[in-house]
mmCIF file of C-alpha atoms in Angstrom:
data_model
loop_
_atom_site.group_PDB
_atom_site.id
_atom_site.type_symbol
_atom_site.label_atom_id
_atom_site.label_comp_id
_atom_site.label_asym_id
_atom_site.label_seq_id
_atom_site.Cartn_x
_atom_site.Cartn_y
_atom_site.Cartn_z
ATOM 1 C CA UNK A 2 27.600 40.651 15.077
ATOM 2 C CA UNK A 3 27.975 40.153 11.473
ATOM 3 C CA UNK A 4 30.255 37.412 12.052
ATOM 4 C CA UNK A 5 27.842 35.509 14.260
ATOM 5 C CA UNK A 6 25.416 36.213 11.626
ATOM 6 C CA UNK A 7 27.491 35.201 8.897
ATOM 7 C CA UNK A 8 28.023 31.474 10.892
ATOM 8 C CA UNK A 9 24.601 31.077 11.628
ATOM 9 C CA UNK A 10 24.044 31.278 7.684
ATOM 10 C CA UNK A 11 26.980 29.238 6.736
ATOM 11 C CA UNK A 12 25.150 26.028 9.751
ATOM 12 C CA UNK A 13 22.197 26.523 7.850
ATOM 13 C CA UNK A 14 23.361 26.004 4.065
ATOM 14 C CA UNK A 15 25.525 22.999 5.998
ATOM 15 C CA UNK A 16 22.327 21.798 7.351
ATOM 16 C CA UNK A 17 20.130 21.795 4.439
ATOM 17 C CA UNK A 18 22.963 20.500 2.005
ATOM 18 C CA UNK A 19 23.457 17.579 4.939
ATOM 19 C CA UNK A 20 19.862 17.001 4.193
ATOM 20 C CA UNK A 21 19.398 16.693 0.804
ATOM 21 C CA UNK A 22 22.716 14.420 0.490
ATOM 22 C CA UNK A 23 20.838 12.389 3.074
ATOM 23 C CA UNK A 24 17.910 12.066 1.200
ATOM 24 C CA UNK A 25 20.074 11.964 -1.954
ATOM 25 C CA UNK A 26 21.664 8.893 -0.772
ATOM 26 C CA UNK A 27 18.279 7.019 0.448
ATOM 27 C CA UNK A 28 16.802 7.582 -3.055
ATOM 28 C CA UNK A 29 19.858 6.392 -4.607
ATOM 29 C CA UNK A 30 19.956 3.188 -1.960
ATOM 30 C CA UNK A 31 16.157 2.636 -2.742
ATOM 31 C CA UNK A 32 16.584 2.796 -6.357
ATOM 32 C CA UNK A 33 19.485 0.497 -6.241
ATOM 33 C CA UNK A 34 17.388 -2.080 -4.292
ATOM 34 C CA UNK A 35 14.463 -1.787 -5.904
ATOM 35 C CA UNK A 36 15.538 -1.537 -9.863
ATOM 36 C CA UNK A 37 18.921 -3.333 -10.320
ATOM 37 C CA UNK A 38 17.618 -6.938 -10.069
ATOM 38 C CA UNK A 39 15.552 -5.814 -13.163
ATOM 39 C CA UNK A 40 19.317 -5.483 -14.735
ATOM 40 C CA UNK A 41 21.613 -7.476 -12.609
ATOM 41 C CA UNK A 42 21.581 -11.018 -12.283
ATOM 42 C CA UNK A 43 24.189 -10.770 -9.459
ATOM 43 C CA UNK A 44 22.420 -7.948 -7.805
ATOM 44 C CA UNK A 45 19.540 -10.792 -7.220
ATOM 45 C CA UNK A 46 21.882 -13.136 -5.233
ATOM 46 C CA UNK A 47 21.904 -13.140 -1.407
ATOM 47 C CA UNK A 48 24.834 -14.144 0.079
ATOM 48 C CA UNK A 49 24.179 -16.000 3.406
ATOM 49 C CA UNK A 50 27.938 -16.850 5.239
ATOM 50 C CA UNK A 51 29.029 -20.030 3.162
ATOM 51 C CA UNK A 52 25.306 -20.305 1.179
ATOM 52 C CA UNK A 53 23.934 -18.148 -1.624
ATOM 53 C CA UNK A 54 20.198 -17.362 -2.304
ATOM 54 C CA UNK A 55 19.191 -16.543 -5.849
ATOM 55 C CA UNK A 56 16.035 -13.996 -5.665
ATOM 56 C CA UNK A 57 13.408 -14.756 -8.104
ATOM 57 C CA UNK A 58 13.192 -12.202 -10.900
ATOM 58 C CA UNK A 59 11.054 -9.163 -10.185
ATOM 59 C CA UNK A 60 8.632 -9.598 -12.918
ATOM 60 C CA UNK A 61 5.776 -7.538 -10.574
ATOM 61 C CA UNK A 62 7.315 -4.802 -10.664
ATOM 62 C CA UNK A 63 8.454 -4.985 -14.412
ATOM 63 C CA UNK A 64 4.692 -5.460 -14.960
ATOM 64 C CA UNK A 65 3.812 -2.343 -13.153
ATOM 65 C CA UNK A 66 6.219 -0.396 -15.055
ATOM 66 C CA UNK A 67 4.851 -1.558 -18.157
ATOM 67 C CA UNK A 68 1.387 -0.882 -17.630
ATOM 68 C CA UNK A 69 2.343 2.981 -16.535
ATOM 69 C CA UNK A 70 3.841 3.132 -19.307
ATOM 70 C CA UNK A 71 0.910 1.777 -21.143
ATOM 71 C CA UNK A 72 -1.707 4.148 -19.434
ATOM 72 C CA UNK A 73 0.453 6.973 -20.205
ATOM 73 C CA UNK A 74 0.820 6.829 -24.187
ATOM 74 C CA UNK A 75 -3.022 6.077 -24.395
ATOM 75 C CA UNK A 76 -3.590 9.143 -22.336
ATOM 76 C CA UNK A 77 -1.707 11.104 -24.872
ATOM 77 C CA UNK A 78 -3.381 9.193 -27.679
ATOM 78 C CA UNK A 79 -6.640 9.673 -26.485
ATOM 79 C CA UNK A 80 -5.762 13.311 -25.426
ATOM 80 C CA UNK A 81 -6.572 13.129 -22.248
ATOM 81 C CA UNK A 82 -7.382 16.434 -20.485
ATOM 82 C CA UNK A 83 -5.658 16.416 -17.221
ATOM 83 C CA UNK A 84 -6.588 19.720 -16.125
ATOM 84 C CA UNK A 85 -10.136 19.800 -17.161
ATOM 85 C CA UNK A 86 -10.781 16.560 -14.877
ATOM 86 C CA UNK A 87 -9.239 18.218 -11.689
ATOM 87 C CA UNK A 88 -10.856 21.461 -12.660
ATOM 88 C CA UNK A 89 -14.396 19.819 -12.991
ATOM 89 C CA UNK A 90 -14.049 16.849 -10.154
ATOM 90 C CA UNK A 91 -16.064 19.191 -7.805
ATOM 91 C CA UNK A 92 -18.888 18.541 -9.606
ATOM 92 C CA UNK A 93 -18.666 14.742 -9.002
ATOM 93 C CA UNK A 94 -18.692 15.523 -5.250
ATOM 94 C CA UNK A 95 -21.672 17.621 -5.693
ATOM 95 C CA UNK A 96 -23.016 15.023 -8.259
ATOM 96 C CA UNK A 97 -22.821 12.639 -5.020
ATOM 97 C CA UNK A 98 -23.301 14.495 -2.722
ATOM 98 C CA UNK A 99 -26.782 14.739 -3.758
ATOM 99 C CA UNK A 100 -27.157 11.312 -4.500
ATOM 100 C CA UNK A 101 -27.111 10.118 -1.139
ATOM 101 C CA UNK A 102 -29.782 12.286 0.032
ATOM 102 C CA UNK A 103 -32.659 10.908 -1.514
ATOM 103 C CA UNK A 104 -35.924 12.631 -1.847
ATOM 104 C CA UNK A 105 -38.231 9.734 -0.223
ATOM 105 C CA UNK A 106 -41.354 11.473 -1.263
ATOM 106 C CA UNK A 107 -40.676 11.235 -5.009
ATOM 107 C CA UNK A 108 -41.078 6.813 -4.188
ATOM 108 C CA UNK A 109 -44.750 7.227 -5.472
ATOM 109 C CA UNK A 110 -43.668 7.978 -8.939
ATOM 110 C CA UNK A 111 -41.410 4.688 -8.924
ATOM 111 C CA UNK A 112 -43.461 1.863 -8.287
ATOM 112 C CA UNK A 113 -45.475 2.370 -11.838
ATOM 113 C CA UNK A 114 -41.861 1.711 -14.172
ATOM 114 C CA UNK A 115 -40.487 -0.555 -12.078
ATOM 115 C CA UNK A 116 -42.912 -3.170 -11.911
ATOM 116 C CA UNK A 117 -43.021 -1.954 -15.879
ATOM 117 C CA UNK A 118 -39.072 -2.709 -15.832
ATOM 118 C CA UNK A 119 -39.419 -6.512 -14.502
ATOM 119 C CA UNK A 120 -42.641 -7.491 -16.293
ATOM 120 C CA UNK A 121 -40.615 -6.924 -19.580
ATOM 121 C CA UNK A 122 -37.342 -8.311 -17.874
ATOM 122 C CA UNK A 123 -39.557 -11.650 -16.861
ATOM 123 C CA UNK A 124 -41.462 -11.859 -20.108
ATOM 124 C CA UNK A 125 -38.254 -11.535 -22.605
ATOM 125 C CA UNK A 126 -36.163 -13.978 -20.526
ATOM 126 C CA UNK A 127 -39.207 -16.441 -20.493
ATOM 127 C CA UNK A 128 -40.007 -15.908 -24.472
ATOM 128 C CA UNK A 129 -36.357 -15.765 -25.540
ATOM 129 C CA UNK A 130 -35.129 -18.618 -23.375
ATOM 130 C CA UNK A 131 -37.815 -20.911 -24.506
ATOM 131 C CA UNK A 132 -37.294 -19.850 -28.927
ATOM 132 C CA UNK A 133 -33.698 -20.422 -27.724
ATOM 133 C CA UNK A 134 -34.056 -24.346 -26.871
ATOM 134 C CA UNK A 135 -34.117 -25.705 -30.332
ATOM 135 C CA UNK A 136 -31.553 -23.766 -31.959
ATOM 136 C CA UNK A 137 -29.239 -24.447 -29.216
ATOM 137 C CA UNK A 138 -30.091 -28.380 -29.922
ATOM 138 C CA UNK A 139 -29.607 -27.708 -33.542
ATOM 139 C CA UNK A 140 -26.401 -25.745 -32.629
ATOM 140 C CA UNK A 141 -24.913 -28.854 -30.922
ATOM 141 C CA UNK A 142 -22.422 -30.885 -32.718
ATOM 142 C CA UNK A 143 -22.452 -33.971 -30.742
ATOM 143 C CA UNK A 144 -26.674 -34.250 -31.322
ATOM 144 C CA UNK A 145 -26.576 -33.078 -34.959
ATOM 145 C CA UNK A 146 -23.087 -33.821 -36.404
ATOM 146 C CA UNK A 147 -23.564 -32.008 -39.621
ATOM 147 C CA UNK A 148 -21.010 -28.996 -39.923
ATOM 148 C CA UNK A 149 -23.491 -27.188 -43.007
ATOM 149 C CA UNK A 150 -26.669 -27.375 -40.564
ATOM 150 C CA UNK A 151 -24.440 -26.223 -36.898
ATOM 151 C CA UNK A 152 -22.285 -24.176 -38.001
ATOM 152 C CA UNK A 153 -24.941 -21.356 -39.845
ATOM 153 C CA UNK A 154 -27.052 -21.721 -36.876
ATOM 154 C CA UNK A 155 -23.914 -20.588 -34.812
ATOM 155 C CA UNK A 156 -22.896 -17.989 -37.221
ATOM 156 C CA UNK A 157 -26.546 -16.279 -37.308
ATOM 157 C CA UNK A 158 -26.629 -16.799 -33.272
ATOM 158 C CA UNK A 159 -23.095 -14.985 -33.320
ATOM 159 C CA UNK A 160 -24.860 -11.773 -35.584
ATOM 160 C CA UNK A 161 -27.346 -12.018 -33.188
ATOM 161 C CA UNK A 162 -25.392 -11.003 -29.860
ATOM 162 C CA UNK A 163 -22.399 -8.238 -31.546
ATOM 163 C CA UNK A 164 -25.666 -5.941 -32.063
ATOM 164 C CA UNK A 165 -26.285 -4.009 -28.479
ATOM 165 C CA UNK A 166 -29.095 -4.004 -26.733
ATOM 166 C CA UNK A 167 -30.018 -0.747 -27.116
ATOM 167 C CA UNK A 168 -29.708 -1.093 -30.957
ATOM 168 C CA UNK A 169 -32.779 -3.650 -31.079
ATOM 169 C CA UNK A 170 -34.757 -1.347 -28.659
ATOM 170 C CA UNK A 171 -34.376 1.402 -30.801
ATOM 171 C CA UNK A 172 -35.334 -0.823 -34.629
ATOM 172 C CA UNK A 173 -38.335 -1.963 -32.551
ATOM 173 C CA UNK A 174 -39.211 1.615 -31.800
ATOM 174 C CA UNK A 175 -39.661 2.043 -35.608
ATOM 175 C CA UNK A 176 -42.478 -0.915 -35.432
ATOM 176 C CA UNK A 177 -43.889 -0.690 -32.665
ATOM 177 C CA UNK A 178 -43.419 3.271 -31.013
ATOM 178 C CA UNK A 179 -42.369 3.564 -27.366
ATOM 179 C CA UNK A 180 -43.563 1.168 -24.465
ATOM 180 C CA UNK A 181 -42.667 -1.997 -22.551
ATOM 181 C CA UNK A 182 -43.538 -4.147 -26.223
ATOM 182 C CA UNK A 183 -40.581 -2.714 -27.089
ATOM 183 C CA UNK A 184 -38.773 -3.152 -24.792
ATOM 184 C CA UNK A 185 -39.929 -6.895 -24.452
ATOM 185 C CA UNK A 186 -39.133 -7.665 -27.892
ATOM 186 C CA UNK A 187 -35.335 -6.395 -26.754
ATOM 187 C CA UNK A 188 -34.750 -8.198 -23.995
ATOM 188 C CA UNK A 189 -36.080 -11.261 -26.085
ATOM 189 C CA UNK A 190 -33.877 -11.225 -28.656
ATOM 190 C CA UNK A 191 -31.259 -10.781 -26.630
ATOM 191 C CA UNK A 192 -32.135 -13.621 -24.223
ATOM 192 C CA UNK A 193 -32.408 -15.700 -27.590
ATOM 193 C CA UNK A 194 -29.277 -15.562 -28.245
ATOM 194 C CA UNK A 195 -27.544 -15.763 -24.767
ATOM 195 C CA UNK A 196 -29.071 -19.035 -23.807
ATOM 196 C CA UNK A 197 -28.552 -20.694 -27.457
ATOM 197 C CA UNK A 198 -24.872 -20.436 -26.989
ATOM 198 C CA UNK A 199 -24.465 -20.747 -23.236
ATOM 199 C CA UNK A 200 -27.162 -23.903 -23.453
ATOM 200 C CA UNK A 201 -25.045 -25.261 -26.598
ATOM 201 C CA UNK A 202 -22.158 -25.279 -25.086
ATOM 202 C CA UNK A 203 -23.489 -27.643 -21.633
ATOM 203 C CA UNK A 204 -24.932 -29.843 -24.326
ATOM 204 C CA UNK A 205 -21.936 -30.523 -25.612
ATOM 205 C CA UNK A 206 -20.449 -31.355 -22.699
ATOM 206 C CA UNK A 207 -22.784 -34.368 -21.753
ATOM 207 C CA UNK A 208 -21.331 -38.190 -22.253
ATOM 208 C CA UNK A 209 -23.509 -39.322 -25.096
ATOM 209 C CA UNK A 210 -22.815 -43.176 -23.999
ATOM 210 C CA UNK A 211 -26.355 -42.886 -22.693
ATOM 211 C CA UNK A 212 -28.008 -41.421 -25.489
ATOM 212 C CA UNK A 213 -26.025 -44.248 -27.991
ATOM 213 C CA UNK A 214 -27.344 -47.155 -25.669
ATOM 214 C CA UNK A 215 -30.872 -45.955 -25.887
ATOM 215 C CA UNK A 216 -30.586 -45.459 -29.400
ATOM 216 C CA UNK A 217 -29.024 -48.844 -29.443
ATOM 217 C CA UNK A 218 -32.287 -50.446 -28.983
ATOM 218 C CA UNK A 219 -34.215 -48.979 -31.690
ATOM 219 C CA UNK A 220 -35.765 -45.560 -30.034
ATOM 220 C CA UNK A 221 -35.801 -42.730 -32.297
ATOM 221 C CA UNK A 222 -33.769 -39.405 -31.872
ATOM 222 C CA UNK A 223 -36.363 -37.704 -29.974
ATOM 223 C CA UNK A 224 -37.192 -40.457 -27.474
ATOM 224 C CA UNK A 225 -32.967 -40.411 -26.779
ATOM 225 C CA UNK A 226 -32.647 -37.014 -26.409
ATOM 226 C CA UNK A 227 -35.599 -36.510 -24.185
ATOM 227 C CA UNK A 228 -34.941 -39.612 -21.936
ATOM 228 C CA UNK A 229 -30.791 -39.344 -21.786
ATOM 229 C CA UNK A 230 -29.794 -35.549 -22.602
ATOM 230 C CA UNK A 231 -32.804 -33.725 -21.191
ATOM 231 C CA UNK A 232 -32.542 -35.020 -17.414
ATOM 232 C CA UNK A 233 -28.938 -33.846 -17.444
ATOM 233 C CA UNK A 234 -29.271 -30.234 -19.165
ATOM 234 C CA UNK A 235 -32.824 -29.465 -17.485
ATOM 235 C CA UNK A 236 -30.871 -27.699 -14.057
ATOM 236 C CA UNK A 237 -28.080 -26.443 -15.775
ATOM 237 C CA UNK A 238 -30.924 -25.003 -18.302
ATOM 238 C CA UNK A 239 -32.620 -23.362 -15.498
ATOM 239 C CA UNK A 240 -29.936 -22.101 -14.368
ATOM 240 C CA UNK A 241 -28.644 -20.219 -17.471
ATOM 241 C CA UNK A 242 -32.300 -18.860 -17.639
ATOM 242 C CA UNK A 243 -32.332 -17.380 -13.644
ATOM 243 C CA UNK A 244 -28.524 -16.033 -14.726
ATOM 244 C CA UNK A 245 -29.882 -14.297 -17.621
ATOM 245 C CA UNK A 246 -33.056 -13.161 -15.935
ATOM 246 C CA UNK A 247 -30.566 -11.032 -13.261
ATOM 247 C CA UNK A 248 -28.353 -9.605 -16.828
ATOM 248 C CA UNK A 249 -31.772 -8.313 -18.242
ATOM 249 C CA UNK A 250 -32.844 -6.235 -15.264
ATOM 250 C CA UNK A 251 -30.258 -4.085 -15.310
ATOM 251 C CA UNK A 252 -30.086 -4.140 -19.332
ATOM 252 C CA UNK A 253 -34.138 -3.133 -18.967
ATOM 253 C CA UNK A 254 -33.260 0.030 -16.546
ATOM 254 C CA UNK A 255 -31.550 1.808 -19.391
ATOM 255 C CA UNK A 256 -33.893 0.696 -22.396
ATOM 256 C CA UNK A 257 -36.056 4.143 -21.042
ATOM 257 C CA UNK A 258 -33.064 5.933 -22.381
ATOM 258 C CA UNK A 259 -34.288 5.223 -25.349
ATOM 259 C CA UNK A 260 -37.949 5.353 -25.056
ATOM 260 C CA UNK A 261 -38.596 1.540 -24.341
ATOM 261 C CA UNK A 262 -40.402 1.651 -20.819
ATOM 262 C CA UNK A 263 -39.635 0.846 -17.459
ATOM 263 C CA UNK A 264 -37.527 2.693 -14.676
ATOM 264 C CA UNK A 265 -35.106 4.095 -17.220
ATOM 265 C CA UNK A 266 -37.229 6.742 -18.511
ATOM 266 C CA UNK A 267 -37.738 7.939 -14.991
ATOM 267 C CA UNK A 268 -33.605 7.796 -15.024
ATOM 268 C CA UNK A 269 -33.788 9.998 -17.891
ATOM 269 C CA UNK A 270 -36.180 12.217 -16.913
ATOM 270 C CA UNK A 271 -34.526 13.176 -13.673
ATOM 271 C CA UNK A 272 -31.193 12.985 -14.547
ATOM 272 C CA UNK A 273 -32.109 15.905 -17.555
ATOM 273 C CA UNK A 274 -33.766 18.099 -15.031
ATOM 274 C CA UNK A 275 -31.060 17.677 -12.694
ATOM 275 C CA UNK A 276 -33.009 16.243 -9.814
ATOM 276 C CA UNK A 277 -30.179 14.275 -8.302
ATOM 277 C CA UNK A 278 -32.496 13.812 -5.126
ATOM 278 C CA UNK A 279 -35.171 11.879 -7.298
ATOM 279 C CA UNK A 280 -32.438 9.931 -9.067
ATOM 280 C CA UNK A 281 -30.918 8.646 -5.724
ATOM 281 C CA UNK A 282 -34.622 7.289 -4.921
ATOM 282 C CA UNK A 283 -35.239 5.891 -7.985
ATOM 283 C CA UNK A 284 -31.511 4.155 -7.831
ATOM 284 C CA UNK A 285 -31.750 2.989 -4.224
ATOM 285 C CA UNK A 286 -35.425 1.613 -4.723
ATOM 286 C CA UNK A 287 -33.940 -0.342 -8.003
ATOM 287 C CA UNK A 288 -30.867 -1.399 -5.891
ATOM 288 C CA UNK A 289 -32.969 -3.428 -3.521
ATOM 289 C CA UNK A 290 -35.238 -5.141 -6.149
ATOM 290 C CA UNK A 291 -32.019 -6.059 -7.584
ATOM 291 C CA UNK A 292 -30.334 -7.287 -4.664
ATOM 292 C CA UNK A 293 -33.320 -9.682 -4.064
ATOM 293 C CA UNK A 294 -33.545 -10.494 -7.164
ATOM 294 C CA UNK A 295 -29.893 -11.756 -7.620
ATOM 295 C CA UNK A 296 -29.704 -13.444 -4.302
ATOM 296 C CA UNK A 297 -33.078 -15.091 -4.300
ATOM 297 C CA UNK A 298 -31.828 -16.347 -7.979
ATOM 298 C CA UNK A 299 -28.630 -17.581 -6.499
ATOM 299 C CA UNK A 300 -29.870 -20.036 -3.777
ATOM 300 C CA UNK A 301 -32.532 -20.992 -6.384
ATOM 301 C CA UNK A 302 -29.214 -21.775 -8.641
ATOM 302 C CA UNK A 303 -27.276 -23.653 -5.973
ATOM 303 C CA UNK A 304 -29.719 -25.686 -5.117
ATOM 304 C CA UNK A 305 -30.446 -26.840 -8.428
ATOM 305 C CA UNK A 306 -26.698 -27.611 -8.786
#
């Protein structure tokens, strides 16, 4: 008995050692495969009866080496907590789980900030696209070919968009306290400077043999800019001005964050007291305004193209 017993162990420590070599030998086969054309420049050629086939170098994978490699020194440099995420990741589940049930009768309440949210969307596009014509003109260096008038125009435009949004919401809150004035006065100045550069930039690209013929017979700068330059920038101006319009409604939703009207202070609110239900009506009401939004302004944009 203790003989068959004794076998029956000895087939088993065969069979598990059998396994692991197997599986041994398939990692080893896999690695050589996978990682030795990284090293070999032999272990990239096929040989095919009398032909050989040189394998292209497998920079893909070198890349995706690299870039673990990457994520994994600026998780230690950032001191990542590994453990804390998987600890806490239930709460993302119950974060969304939430979410997606949305409490339907708390729609009332949104209606009010959202219309809020794209009146001052609409008016600071409109205000700041319009300021923004003539310094994108005076920003061009094929209209005004003078490097010390362009060139501090782009500068102070530059200035202009590295300060955040949210930064000019909150210096206007100094002036002018909390509401959709401040808010407007946000969204303009950051419109402003948007269109200047984008609208600079298509003026620059225009043939000016059109504008130098007109001016050729004696009109003055004004008449050949608004009879050869203007027909050609007015779509691609509109255009820039629908694309920004679509950028400032979701900028406005979080200017209520900091006090500066519209939908975000209902964001704020709700998100504070933890009524996840409210949030996912307030979200899925701004998600359709938004979808319409962006695809009316996109057929509006092709067909002016």
């Amino acid at each position: 008995m203790k003989e068959r017993d004794s076998s029956l162990v000895i087939y088993i420590l065969r069979s598990i050692k059998d396994i692991f070599t197997r599986i041994a030998k398939g990692i080893a086969r896999y690695s050589s495969e996978t990682y030795s054309p990284l090293f070999s420049k032999k272990a990239r050629n096929i040989q095919f009866d009398d032909k050989e086939v040189k394998e292209s170098y497998p920079i893909g994978l070198l890349i995706g080496i690299i870039v673990v490699i990457i994520v994994i020194l600026f998780s230690i440099y950032i001191r990542m907590n590994i453990g804390m995420f998987f600890r806490n990741i239930n709460q993302v589940f119950l974060f969304f789980g939430r979410l997606v049930h949305p409490n339907f009768s708390y729609l009332s309440e949104v209606w009010g900030p959202l219309l809020d949210t794209i009146k001052l969307s609409l008016v600071g596009t409109l205000i700041g696209s319009v300021l923004a014509v003539p310094f994108a003109i005076l920003s061009a260096a094929n209209i005004v070919k003078l490097p010390f008038i362009f060139y501090p125009i782009r500068i102070l435009m530059a200035l202009i968009r590295t300060i955040p949004i949210l930064v000019y919401a909150l210096v206007f809150l100094l002036i002018f306290n909390a509401g959709i004035f401040t808010g407007s006065f946000a969204v303009t100045i950051f419109t402003f400077a948007i269109v200047a550069k984008m609208l600079y930039e298509r003026i620059e690209t225009i043939d000016m043999k059109s504008f130098e013929a007109i001016e050729s017979t004696g009109a003055t700068k004004f008449q050949c800019f608004m009879t050869a330059i203007v027909p050609d920038i007015i779509a691609g101006f509109l255009s820039i001005l629908l694309y920004t319009f679509e950028i400032n409604i979701r900028s406005a939703a979080i200017l209520g964050y900091v006090g500066a009207g519209g939908i975000g202070y209902l964001l704020n609110e709700r998100m504070s007291w933890r009524n996840y239900e409210d949030v996912g009506a307030v979200l899925l009401v701004f998600f359709v305004v938004v979808f319409i939004i962006e695809n009316t302004s996109r057929v509006i944009r092709r067909r002016l193209q």
